[in-house]
PDB file of C-alpha atoms in Angstrom:
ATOM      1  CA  UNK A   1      75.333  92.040 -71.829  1.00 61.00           C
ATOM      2  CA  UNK A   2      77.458  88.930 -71.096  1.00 74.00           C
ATOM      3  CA  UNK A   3      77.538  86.466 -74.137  1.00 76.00           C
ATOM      4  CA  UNK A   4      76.712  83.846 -71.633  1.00 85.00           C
ATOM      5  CA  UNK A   5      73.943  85.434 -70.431  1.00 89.00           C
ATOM      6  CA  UNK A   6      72.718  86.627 -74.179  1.00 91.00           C
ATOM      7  CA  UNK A   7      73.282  82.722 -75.092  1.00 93.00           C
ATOM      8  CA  UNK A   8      70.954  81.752 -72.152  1.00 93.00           C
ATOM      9  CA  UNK A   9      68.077  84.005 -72.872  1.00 95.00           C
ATOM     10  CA  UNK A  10      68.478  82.940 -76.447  1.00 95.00           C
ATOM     11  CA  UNK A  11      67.806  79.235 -75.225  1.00 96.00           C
ATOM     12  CA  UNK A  12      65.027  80.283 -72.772  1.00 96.00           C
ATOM     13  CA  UNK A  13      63.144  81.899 -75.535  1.00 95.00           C
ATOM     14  CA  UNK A  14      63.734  79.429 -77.993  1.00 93.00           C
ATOM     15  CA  UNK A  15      62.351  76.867 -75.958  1.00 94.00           C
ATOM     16  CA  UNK A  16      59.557  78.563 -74.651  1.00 96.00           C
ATOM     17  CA  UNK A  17      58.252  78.938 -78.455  1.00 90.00           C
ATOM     18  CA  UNK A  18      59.270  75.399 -79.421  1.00 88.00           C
ATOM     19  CA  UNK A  19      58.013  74.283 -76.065  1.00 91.00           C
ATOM     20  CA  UNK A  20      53.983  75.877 -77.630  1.00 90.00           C
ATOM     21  CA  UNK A  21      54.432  74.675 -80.723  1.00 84.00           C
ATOM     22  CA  UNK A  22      55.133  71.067 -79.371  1.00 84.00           C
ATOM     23  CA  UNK A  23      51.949  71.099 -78.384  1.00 84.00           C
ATOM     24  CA  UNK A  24      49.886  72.549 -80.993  1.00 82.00           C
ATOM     25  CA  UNK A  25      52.025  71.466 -84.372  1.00 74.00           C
ATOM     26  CA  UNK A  26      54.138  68.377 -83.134  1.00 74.00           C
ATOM     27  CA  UNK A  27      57.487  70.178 -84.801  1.00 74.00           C
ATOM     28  CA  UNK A  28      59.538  71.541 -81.361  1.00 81.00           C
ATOM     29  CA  UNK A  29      62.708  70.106 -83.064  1.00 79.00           C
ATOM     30  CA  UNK A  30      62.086  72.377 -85.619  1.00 75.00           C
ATOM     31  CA  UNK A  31      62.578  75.283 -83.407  1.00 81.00           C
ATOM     32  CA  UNK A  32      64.749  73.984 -80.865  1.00 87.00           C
ATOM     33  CA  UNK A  33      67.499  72.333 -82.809  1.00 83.00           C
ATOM     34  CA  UNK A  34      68.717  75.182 -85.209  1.00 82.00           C
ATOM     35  CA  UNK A  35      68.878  76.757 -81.841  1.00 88.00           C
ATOM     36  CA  UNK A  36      71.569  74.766 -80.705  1.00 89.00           C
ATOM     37  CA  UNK A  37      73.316  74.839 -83.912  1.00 83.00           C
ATOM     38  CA  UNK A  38      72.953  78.660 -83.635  1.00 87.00           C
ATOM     39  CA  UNK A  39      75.000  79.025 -80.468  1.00 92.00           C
ATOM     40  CA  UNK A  40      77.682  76.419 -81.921  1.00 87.00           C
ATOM     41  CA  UNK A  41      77.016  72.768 -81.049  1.00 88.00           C
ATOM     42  CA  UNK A  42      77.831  70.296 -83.913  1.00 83.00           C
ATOM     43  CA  UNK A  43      75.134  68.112 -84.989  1.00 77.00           C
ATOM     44  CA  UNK A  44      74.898  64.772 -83.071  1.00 78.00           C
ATOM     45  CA  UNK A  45      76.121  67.006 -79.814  1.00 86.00           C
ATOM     46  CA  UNK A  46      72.825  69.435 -80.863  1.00 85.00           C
ATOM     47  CA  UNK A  47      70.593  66.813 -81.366  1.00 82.00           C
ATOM     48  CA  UNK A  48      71.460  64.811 -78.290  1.00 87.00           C
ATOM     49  CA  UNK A  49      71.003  67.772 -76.049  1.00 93.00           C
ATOM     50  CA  UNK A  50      67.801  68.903 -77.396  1.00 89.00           C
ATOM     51  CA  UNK A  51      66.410  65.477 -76.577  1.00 89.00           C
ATOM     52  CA  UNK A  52      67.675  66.048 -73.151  1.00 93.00           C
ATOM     53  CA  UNK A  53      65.741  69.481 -72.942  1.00 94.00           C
ATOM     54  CA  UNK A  54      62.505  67.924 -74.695  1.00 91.00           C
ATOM     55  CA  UNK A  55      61.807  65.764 -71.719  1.00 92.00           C
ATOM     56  CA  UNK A  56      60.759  68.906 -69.906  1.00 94.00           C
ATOM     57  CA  UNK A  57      58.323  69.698 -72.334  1.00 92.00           C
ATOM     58  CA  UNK A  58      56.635  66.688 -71.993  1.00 89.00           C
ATOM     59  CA  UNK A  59      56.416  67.611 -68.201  1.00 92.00           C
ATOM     60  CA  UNK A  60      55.217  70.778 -68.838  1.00 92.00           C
ATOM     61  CA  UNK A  61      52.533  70.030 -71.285  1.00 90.00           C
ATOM     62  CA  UNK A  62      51.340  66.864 -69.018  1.00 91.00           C
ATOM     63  CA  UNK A  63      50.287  69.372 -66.019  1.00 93.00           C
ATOM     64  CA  UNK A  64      48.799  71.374 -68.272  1.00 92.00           C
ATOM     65  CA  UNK A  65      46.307  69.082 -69.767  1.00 91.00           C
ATOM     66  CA  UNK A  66      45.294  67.737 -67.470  1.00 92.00           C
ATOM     67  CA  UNK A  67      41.660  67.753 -68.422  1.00 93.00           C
ATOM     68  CA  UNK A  68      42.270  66.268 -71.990  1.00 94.00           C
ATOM     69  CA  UNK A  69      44.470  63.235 -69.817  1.00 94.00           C
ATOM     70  CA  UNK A  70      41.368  62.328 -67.889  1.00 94.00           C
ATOM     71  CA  UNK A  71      40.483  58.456 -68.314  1.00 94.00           C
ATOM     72  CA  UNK A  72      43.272  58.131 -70.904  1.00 95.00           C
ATOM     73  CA  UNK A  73      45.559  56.444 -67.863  1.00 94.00           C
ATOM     74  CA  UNK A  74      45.013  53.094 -68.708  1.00 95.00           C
ATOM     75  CA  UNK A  75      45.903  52.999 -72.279  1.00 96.00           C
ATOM     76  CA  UNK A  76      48.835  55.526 -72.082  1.00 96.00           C
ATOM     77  CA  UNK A  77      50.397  53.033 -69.030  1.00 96.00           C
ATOM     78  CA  UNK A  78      50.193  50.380 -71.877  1.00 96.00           C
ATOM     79  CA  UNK A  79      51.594  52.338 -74.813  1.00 97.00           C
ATOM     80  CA  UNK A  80      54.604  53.732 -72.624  1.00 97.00           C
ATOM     81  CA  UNK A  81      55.925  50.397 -72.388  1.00 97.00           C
ATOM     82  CA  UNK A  82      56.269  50.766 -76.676  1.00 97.00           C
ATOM     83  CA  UNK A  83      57.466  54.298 -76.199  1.00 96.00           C
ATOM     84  CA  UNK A  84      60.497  53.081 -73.627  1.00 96.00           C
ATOM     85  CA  UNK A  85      61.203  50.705 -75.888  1.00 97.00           C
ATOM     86  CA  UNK A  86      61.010  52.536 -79.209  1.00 95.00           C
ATOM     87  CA  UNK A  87      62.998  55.407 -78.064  1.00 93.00           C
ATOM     88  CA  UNK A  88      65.683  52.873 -76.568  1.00 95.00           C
ATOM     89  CA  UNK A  89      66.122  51.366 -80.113  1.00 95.00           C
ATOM     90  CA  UNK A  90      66.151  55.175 -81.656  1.00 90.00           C
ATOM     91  CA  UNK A  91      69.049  55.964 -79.073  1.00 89.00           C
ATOM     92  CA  UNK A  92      71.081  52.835 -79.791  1.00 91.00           C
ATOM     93  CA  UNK A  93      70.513  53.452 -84.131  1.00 88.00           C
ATOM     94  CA  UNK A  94      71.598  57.196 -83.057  1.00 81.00           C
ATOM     95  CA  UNK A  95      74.692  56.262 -81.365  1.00 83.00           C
ATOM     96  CA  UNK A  96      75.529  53.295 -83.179  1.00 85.00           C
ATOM     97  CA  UNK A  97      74.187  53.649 -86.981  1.00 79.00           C
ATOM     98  CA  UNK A  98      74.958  56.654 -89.872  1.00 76.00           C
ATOM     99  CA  UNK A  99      72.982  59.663 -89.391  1.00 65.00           C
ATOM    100  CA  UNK A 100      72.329  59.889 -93.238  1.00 72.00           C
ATOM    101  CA  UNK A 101      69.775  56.636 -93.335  1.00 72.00           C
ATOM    102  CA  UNK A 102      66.978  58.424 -91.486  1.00 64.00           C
ATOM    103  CA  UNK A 103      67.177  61.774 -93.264  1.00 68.00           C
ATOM    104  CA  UNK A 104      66.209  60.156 -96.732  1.00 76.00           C
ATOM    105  CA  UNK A 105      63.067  59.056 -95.468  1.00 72.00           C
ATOM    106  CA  UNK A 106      62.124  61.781 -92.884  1.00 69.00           C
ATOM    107  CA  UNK A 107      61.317  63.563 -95.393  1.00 77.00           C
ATOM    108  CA  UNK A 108      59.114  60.911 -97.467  1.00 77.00           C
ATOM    109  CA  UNK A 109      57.368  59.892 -93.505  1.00 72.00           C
ATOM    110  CA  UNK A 110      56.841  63.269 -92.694  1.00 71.00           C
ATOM    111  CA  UNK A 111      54.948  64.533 -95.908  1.00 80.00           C
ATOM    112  CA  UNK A 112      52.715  60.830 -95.979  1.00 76.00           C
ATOM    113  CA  UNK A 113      51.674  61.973 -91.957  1.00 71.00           C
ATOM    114  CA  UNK A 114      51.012  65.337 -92.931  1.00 75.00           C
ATOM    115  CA  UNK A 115      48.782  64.365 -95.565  1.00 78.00           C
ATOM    116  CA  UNK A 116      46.861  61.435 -92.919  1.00 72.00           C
ATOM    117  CA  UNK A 117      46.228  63.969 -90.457  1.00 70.00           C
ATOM    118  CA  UNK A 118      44.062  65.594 -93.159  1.00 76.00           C
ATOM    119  CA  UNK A 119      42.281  62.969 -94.207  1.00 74.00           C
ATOM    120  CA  UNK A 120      41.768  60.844 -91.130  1.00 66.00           C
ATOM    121  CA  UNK A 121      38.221  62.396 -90.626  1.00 69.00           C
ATOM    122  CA  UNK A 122      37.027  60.814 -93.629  1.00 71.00           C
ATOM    123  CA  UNK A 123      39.009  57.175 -93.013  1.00 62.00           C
ATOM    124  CA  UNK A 124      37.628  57.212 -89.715  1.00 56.00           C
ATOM    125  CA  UNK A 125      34.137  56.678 -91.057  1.00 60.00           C
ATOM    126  CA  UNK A 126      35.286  53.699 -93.098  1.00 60.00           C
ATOM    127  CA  UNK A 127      35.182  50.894 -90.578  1.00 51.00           C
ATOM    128  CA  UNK A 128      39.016  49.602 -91.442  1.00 53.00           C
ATOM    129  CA  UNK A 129      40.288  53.363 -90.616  1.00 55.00           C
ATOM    130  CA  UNK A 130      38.279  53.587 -87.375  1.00 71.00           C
ATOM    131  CA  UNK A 131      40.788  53.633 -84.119  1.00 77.00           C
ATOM    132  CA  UNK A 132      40.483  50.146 -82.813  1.00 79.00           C
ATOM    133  CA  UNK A 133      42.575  50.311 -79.979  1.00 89.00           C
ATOM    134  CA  UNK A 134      46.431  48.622 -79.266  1.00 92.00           C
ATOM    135  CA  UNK A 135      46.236  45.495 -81.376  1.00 92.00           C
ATOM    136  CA  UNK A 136      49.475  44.268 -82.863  1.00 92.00           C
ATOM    137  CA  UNK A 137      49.785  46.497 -86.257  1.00 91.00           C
ATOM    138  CA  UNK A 138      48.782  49.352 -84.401  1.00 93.00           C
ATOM    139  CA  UNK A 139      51.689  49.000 -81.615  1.00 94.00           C
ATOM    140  CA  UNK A 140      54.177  47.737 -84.470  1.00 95.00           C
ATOM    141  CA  UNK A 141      53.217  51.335 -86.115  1.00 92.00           C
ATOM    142  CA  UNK A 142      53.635  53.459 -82.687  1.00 95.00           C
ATOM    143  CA  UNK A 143      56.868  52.038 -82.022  1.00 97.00           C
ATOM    144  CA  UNK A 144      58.312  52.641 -85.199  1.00 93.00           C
ATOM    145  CA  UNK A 145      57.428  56.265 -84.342  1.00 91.00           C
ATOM    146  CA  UNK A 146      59.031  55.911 -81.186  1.00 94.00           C
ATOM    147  CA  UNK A 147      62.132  54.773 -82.681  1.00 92.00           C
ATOM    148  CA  UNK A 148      62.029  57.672 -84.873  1.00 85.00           C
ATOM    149  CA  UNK A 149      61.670  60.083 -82.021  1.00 87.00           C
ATOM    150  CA  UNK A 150      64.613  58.727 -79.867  1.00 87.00           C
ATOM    151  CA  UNK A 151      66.635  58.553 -83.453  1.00 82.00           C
ATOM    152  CA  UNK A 152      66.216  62.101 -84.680  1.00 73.00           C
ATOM    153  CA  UNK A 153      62.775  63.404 -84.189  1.00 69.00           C
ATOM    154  CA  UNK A 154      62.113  66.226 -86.117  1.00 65.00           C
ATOM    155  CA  UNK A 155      58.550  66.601 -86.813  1.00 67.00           C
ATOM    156  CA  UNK A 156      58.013  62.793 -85.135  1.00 76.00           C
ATOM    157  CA  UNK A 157      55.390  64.125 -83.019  1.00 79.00           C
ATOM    158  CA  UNK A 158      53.075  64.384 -86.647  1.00 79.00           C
ATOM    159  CA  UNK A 159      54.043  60.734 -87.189  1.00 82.00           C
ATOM    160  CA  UNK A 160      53.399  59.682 -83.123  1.00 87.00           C
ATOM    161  CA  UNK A 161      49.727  61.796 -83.753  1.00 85.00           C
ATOM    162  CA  UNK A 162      48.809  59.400 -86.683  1.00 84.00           C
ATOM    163  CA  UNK A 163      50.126  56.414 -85.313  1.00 89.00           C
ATOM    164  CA  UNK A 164      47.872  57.313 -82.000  1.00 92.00           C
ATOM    165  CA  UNK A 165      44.817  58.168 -83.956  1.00 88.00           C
ATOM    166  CA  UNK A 166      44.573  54.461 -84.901  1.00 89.00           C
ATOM    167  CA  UNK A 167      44.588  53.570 -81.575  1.00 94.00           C
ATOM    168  CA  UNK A 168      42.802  56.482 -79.132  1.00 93.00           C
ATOM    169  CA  UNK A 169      39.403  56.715 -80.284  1.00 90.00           C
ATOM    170  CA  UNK A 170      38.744  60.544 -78.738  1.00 91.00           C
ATOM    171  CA  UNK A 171      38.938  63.954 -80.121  1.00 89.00           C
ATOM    172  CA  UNK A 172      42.272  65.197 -81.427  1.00 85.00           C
ATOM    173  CA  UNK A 173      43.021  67.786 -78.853  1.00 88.00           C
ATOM    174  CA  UNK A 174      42.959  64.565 -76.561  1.00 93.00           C
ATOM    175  CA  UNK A 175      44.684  62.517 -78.759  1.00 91.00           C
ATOM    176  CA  UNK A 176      47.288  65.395 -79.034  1.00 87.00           C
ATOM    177  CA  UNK A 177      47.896  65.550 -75.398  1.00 91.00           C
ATOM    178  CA  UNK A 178      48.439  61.817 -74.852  1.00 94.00           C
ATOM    179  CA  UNK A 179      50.609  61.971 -78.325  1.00 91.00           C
ATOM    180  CA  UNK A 180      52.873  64.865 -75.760  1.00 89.00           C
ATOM    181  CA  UNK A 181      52.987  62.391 -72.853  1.00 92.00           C
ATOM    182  CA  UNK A 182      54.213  59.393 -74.747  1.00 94.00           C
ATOM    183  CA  UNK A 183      56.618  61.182 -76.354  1.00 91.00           C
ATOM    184  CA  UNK A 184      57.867  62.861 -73.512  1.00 90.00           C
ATOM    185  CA  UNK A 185      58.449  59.186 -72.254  1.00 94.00           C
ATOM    186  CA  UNK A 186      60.263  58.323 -75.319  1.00 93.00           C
ATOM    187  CA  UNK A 187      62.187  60.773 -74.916  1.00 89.00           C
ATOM    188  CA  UNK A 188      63.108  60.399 -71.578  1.00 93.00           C
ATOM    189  CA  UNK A 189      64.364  56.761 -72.324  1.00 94.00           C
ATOM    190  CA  UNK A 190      66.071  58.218 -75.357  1.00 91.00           C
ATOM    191  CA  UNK A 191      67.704  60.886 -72.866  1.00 91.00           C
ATOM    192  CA  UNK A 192      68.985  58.271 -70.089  1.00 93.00           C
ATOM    193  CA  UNK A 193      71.415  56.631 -73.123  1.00 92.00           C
ATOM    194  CA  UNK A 194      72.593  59.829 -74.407  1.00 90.00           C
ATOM    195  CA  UNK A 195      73.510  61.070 -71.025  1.00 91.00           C
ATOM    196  CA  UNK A 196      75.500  57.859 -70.630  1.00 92.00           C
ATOM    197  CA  UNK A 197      77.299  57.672 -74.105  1.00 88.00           C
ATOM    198  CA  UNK A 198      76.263  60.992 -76.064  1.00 85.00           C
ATOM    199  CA  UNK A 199      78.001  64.492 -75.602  1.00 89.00           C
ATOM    200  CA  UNK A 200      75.222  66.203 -74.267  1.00 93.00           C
ATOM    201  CA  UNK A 201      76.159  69.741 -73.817  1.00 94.00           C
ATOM    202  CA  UNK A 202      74.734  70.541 -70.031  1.00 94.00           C
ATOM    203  CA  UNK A 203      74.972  74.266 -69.535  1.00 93.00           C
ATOM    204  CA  UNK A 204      73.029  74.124 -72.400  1.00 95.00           C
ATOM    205  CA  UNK A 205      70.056  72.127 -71.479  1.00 95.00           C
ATOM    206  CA  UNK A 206      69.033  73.881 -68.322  1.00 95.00           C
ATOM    207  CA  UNK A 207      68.076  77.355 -70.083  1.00 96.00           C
ATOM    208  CA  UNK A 208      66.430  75.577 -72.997  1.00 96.00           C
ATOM    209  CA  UNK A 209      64.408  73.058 -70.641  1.00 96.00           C
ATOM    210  CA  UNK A 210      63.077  75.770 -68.716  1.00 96.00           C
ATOM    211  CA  UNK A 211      61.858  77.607 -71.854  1.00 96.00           C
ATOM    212  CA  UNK A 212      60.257  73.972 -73.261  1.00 95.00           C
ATOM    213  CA  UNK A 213      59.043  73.287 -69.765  1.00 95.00           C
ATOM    214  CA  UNK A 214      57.449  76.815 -69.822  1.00 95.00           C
ATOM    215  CA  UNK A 215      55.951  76.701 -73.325  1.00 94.00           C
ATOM    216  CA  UNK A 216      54.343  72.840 -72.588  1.00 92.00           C
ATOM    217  CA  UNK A 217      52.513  74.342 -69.701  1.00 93.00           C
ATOM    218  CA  UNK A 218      50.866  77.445 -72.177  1.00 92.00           C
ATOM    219  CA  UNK A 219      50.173  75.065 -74.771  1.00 90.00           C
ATOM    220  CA  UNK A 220      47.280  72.906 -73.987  1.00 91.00           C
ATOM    221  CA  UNK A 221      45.599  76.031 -72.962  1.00 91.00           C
ATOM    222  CA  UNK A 222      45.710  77.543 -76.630  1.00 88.00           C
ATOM    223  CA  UNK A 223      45.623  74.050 -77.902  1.00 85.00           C
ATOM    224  CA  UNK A 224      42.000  73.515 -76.285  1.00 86.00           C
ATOM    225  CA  UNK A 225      40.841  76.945 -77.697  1.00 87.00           C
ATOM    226  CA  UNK A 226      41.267  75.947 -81.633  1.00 84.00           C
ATOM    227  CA  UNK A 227      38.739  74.356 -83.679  1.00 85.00           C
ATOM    228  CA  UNK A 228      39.915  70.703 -84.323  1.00 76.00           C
ATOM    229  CA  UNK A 229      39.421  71.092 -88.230  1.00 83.00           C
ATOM    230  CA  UNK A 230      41.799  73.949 -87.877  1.00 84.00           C
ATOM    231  CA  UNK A 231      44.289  72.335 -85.444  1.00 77.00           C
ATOM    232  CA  UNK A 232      44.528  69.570 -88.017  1.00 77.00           C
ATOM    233  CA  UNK A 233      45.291  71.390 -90.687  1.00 84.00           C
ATOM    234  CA  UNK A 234      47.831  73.845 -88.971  1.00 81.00           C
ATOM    235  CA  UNK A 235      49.121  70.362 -87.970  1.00 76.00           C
ATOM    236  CA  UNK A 236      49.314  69.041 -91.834  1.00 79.00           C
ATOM    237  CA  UNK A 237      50.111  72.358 -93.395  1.00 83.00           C
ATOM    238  CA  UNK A 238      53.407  73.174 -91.244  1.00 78.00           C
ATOM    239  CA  UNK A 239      54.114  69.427 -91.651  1.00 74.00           C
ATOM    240  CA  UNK A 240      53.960  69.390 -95.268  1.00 82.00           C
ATOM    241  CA  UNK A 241      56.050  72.597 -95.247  1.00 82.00           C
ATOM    242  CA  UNK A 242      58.626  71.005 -93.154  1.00 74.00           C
ATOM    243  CA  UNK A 243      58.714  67.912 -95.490  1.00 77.00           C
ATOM    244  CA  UNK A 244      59.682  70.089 -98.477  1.00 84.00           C
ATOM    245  CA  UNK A 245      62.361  71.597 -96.227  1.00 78.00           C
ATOM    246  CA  UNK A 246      64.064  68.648 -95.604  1.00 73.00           C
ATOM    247  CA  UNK A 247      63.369  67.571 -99.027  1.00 81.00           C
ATOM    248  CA  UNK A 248      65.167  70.038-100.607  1.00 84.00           C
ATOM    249  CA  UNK A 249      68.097  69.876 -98.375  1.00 77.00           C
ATOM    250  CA  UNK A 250      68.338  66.162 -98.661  1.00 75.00           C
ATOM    251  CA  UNK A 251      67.651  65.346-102.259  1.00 81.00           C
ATOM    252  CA  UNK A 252      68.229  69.175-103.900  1.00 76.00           C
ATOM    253  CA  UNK A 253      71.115  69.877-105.842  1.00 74.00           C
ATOM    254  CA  UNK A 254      74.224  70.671-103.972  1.00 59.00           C
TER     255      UNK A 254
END
């Protein structure tokens, strides 16, 4: 077979898997990305590309839930306007700042969302936990996910799905799916500047955007058939796991 054509079906399946577990763990980067690096890309031209190819997720996983978007319009309009403008600022600090200053806190963000998503059953029945909708500390919050998710984004979407539990007062799986939308817009914004001034790889985006586009459209349909308590802590306990990942590559010796 063609090492072209081997490369593309690589992509294609790789984003079809990160494109379902977008959607039900928040950690496509963590599929998607080593993908890139796989077939050769260096790591800014990897990471700018898989932003590129995330944006179809988003569309994907948008048409297919559908249901869990009903009567969430009016809030998500409002919060994309933080999304554009967090993943704006995460593009500019990607292009313009050292790569290093992010990946000594992922690690440290990650892990603390991980471990919110676990407990935010039992803060939400403490009135000062309960989601009160977009006030000012709650949109400062989202957007510095946002920024984080046009920066880098690895396992953002964990960080995005606490931040919107503050503000979305409905079940998870419906906080999940707006958590997909915004972030596809995020990364949409984040996509725009790298296409201008980053080396996005092209030939590489169409087979993995297919895949992601393909996944987001099977993975509200899974996502809506898991219990919530064990959605949440899939969600924390692949989080957690990718916290001590990056961790140990970031702090650990060597």
């Amino acid at each position: 077979m063609d090492e072209t054509l081997q490369q593309a079906l690589f992509l294609l399946a790789a984003g079809f898997l990160g494109g379902i577990v977008s959607v039900l763990v928040s950690l496509a980067s963590l599929v998607t990305y080593p993908a890139l690096l796989a077939v050769g890309l260096p790591p800014v031209a990897a990471n700018v590309t898989n932003t590129v190819a995330l944006v179809f997720n988003g569309l994907g996983a948008s048409i297919g839930a559908r249901p869990e978007l009903r009567g969430q319009g009016p809030i998500l309009r409002r919060l994309a306007v933080v999304a554009a403008a967090g993943g704006a600022t995460g593009a500019a600090m990607l292009l313009l700042l050292p790569e290093r200053w992010f990946e000594l806190v992922a690690p440290l963000l990650i892990a603390g969302a991980s471990v919110l998503i676990l407990l935010q059953p039992r803060l939400a029945s403490r009135a000062r936990f309960r989601p009160r909708g977009i006030t000012a500390g709650t949109a400062l919050a989202y957007f510095a996910t946002a920024v984080y998710i046009g920066y880098f984004g690895a396992a953002g979407g964990i960080l995005v799905l606490v931040a919107l539990g503050t503000i979305i007062a409905r079940p998870l799986v419906d906080v999940n799916a707006a958590k997909t939308v915004l972030s596809g817009v995020t990364n949409l914004v984040a996509a725009v500047a790298f296409a201008l001034f980053g080396p996005v790889a092209w030939e590489l985006v169409v087979p993995l955007a297919v895949g992601l586009f393909l996944g987001g459209l099977v993975g509200p349909w899974l996502a809506r058939r898991i219990p919530a308590p064990v959605l949440r802590t899939l969600i924390a306990g692949c989080g957690l796991a990718v916290s001590a990942v990056l961790a140990w590559g970031t702090y650990g010796p060597g």
